[in-house]
PDB file of C-alpha atoms in Angstrom:
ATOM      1  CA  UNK X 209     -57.930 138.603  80.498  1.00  0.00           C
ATOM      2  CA  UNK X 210     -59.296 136.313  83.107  1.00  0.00           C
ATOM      3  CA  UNK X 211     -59.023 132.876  82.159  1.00  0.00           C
ATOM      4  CA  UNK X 212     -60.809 129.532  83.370  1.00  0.00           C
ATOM      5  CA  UNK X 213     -59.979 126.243  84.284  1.00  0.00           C
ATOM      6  CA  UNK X 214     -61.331 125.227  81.218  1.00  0.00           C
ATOM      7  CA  UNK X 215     -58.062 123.147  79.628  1.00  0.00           C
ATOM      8  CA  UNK X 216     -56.640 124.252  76.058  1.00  0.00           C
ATOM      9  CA  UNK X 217     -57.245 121.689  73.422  1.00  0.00           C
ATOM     10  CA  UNK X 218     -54.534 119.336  72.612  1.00  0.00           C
ATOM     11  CA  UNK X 219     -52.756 120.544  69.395  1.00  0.00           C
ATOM     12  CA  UNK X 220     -51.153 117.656  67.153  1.00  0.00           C
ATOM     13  CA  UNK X 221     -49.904 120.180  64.865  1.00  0.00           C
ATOM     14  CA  UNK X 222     -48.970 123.770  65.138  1.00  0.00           C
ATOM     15  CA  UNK X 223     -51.751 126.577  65.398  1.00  0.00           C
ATOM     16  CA  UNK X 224     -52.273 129.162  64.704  1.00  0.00           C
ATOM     17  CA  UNK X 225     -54.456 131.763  66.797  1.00  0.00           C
ATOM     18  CA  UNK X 226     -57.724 134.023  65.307  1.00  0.00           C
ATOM     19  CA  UNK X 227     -58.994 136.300  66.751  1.00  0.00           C
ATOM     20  CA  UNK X 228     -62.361 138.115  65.538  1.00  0.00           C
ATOM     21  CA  UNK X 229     -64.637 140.139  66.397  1.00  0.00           C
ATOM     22  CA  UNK X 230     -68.367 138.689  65.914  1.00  0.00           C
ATOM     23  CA  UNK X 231     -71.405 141.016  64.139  1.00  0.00           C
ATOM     24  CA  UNK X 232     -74.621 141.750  65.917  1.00  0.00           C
ATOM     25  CA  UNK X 233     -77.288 142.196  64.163  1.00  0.00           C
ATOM     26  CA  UNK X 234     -78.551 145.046  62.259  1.00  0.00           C
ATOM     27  CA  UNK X 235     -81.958 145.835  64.570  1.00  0.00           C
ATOM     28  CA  UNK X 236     -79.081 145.886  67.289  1.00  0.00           C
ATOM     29  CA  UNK X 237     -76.590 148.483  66.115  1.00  0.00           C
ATOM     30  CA  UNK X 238     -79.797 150.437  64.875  1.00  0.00           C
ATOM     31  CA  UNK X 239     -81.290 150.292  68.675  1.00  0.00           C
ATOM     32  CA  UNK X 240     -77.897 151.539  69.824  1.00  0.00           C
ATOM     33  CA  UNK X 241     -77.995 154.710  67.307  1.00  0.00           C
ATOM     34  CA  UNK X 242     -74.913 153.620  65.613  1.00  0.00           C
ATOM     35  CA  UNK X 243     -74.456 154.518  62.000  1.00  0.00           C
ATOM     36  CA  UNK X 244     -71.483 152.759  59.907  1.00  0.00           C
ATOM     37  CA  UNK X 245     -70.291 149.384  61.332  1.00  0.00           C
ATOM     38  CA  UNK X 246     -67.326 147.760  60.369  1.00  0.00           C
ATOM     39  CA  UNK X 247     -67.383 144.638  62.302  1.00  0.00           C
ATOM     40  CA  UNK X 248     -70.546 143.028  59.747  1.00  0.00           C
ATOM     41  CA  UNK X 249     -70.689 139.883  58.239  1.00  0.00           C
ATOM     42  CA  UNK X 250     -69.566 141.796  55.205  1.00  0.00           C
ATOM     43  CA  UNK X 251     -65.821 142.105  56.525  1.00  0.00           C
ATOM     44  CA  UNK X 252     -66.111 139.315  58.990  1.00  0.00           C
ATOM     45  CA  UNK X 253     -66.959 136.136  57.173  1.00  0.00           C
ATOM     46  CA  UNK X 254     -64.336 137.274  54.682  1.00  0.00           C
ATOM     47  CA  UNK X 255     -61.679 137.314  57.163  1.00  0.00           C
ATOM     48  CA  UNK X 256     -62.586 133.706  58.488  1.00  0.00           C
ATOM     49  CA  UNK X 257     -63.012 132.616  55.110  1.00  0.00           C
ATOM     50  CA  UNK X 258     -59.549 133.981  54.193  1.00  0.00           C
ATOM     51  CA  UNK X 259     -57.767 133.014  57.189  1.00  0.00           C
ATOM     52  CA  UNK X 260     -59.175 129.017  56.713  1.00  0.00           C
ATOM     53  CA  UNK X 261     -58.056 129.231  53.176  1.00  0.00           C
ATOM     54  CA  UNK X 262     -54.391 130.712  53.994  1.00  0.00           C
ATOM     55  CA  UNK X 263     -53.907 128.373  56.664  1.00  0.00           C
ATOM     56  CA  UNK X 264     -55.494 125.239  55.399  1.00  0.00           C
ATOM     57  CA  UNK X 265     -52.635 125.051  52.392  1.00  0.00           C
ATOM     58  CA  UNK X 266     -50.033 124.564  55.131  1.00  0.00           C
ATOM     59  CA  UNK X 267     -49.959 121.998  58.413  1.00  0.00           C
ATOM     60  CA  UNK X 268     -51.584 124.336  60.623  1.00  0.00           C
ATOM     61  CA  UNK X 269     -54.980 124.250  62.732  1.00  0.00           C
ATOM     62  CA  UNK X 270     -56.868 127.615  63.478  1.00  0.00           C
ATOM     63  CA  UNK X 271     -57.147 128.236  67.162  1.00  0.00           C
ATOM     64  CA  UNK X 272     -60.907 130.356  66.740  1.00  0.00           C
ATOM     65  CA  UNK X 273     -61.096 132.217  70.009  1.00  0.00           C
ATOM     66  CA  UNK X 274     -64.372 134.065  70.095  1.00  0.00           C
ATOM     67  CA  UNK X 275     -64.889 136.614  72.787  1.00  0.00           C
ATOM     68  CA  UNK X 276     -67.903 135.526  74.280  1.00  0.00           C
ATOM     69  CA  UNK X 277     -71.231 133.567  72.830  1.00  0.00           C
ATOM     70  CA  UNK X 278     -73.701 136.381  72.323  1.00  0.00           C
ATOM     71  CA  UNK X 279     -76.279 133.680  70.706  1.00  0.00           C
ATOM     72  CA  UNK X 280     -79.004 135.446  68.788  1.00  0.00           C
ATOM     73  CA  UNK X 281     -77.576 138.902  68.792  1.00  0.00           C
ATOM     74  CA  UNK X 282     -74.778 137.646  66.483  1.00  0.00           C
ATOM     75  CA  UNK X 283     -75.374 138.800  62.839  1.00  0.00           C
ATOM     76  CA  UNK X 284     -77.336 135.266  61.564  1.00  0.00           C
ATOM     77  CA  UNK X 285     -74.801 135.098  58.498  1.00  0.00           C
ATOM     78  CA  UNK X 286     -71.914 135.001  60.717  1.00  0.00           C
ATOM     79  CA  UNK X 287     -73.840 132.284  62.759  1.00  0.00           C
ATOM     80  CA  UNK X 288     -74.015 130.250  60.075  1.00  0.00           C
ATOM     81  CA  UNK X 289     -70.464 130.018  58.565  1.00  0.00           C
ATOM     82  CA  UNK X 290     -69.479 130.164  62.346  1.00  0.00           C
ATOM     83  CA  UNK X 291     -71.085 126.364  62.080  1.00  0.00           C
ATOM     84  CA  UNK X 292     -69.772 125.375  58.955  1.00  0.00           C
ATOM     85  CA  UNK X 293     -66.266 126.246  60.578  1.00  0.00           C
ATOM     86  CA  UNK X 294     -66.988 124.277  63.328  1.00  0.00           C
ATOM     87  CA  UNK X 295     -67.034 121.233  61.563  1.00  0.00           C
ATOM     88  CA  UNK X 296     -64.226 121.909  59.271  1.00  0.00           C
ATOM     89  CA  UNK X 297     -60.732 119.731  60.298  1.00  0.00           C
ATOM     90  CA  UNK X 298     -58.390 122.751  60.409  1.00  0.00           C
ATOM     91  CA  UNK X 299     -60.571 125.020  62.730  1.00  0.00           C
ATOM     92  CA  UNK X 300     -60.481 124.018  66.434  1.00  0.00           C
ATOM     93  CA  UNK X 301     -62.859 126.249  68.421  1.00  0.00           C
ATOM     94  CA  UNK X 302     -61.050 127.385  71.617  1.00  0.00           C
ATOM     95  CA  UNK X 303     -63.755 127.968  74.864  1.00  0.00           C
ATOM     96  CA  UNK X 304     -64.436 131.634  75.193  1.00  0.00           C
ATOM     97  CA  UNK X 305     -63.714 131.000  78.745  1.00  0.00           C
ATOM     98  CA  UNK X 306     -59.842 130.623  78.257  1.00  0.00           C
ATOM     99  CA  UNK X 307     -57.518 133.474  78.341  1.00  0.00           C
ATOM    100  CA  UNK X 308     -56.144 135.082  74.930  1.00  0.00           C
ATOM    101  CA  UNK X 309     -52.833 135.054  76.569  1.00  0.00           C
ATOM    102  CA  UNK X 310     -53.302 131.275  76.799  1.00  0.00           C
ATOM    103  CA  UNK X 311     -54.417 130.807  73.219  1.00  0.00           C
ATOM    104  CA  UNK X 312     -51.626 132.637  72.120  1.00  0.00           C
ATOM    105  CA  UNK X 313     -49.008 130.992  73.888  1.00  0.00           C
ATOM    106  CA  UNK X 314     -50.323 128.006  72.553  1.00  0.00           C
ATOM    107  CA  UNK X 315     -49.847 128.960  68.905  1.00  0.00           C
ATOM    108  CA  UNK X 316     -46.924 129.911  66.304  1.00  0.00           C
ATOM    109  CA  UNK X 317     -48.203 132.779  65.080  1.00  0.00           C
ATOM    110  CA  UNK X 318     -51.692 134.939  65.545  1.00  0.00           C
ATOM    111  CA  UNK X 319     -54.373 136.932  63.348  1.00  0.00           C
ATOM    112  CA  UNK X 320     -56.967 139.433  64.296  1.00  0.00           C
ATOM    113  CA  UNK X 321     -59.376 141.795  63.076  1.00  0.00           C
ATOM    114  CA  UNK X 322     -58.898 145.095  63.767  1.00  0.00           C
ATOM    115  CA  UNK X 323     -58.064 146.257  65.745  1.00  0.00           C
ATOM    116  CA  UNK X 324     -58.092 144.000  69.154  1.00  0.00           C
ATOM    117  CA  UNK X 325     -55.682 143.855  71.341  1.00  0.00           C
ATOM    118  CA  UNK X 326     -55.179 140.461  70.846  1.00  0.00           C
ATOM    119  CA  UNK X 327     -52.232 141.398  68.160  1.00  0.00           C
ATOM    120  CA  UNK X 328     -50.484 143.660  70.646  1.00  0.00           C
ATOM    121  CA  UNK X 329     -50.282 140.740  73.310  1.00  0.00           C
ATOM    122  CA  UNK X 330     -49.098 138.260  70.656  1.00  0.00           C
ATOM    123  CA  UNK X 331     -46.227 140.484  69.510  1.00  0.00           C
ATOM    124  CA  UNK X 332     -45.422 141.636  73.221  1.00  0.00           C
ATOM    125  CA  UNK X 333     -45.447 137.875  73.710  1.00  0.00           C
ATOM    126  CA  UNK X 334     -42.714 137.622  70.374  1.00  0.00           C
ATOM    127  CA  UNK X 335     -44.952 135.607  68.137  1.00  0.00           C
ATOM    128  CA  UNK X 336     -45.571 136.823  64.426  1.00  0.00           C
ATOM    129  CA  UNK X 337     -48.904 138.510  64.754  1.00  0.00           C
ATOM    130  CA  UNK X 338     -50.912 140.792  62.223  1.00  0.00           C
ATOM    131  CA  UNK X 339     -54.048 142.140  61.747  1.00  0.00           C
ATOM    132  CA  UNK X 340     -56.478 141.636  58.783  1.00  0.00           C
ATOM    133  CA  UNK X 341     -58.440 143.395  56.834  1.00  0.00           C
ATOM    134  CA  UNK X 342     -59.946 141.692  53.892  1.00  0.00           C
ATOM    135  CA  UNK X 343     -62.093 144.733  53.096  1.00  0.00           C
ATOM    136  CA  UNK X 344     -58.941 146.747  51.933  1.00  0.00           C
ATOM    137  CA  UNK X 345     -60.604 149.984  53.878  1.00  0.00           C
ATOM    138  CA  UNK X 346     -57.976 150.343  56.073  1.00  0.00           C
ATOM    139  CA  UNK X 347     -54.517 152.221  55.270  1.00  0.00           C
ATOM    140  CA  UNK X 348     -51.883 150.141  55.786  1.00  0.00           C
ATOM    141  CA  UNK X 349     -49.759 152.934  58.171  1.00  0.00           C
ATOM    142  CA  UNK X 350     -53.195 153.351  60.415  1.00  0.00           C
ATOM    143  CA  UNK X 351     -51.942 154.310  64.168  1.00  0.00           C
ATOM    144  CA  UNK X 352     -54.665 151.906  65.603  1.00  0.00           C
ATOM    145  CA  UNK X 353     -52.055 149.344  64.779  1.00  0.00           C
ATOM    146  CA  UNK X 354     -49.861 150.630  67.133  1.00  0.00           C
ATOM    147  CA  UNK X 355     -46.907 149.137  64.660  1.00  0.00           C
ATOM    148  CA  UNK X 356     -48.475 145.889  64.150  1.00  0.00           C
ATOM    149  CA  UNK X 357     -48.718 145.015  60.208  1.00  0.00           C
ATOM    150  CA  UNK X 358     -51.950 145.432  58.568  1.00  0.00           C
ATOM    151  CA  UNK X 359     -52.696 143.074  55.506  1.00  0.00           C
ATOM    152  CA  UNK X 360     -55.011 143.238  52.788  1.00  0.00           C
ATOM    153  CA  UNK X 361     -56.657 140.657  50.700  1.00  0.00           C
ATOM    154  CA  UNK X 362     -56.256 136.853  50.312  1.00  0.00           C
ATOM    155  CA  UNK X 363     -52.786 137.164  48.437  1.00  0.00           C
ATOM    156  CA  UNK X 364     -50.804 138.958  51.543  1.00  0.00           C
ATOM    157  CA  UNK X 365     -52.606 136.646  53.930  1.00  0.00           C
ATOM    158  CA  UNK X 366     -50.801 133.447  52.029  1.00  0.00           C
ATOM    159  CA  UNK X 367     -47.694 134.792  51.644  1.00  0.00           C
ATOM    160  CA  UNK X 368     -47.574 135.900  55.782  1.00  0.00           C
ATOM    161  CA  UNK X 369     -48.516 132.240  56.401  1.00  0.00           C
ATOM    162  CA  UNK X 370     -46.036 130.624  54.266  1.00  0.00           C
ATOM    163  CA  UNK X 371     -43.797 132.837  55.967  1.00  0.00           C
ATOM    164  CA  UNK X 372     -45.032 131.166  59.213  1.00  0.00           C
ATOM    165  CA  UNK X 373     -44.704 128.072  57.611  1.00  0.00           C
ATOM    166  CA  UNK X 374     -41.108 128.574  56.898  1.00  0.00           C
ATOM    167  CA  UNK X 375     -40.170 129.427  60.030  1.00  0.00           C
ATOM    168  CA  UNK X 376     -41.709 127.265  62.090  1.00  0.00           C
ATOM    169  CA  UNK X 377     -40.446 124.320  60.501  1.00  0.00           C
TER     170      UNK X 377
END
């Protein structure tokens, strides 16, 4: 949880934090003699597709906080929504460089996949946080989640941000 000098975007409306976790490739998780991966772009552009649509029907911007830039070992379908997001109004990409801590207190409420510890911090931290899963192969009492609520399709995603919305206001 180091965290550079790089400066935090100025927000003119509230944000909200994401907080993913990016695909490799195929060829990689083969060369590593892994089997069954849940982080592919099969669970992961859903969730940034979700999460844009949620928050985009409210007067929120997505604070995107990848991990790190892994370039050309990132699954190429997740590189390319990853630049269609880019360039969309309501996602501002935060420098991999800053903190998550810093991200977070910088936003109203937070979302992440799956579970990173990203969610723990932000609820430590008292924001509304949650993690989810728009694959639906999770249970919803899963200890991963340490306590943390897990959601499920498109439908609880909305209604947890127009919660946020609510609240914040």
């Amino acid at each position: 949880f180091q965290s550079s000098a790089v400066e935090m975007p100025r927000l003119d409306k509230p944000g909200v934090a994401v907080f993913d976790i990016t695909p490799h490739r195929h060829s990689r998780y083969i060369t590593l003699g892994l089997g069954s991966e849940f982080y592919t772009p099969a669970v992961s552009n859903p969730f940034l597709e979700h999460v844009c649509n949620a928050i985009r029907q409210h007067d929120f911007v997505i604070l995107w906080k990848r991990k790190r830039n892994i370039g050309r070992i990132a699954h190429p379908f997740y590189r390319h929504l990853a630049d269609q997001l880019a360039n969309n109004k309501h996602v501002m990409l935060v420098d991999p460089e800053i903190s998550a801590i810093r991200v977070i207190e910088s936003s109203v409420a937070v979302i992440s996949m799956p579970f990173t510890s990203t969610a723990l911090i932000a609820k430590e931290m008292g924001k509304p946080s949650i993690y989810y899963d728009p694959s639906g192969m999770l249970q919803k009492d899963d200890r991963a989640a340490h306590g943390i609520p897990i959601l499920s399709g498109i439908n609880e995603l909305r209604e947890w941000v127009k919660k946020v919305a609510q609240s914040d206001m």
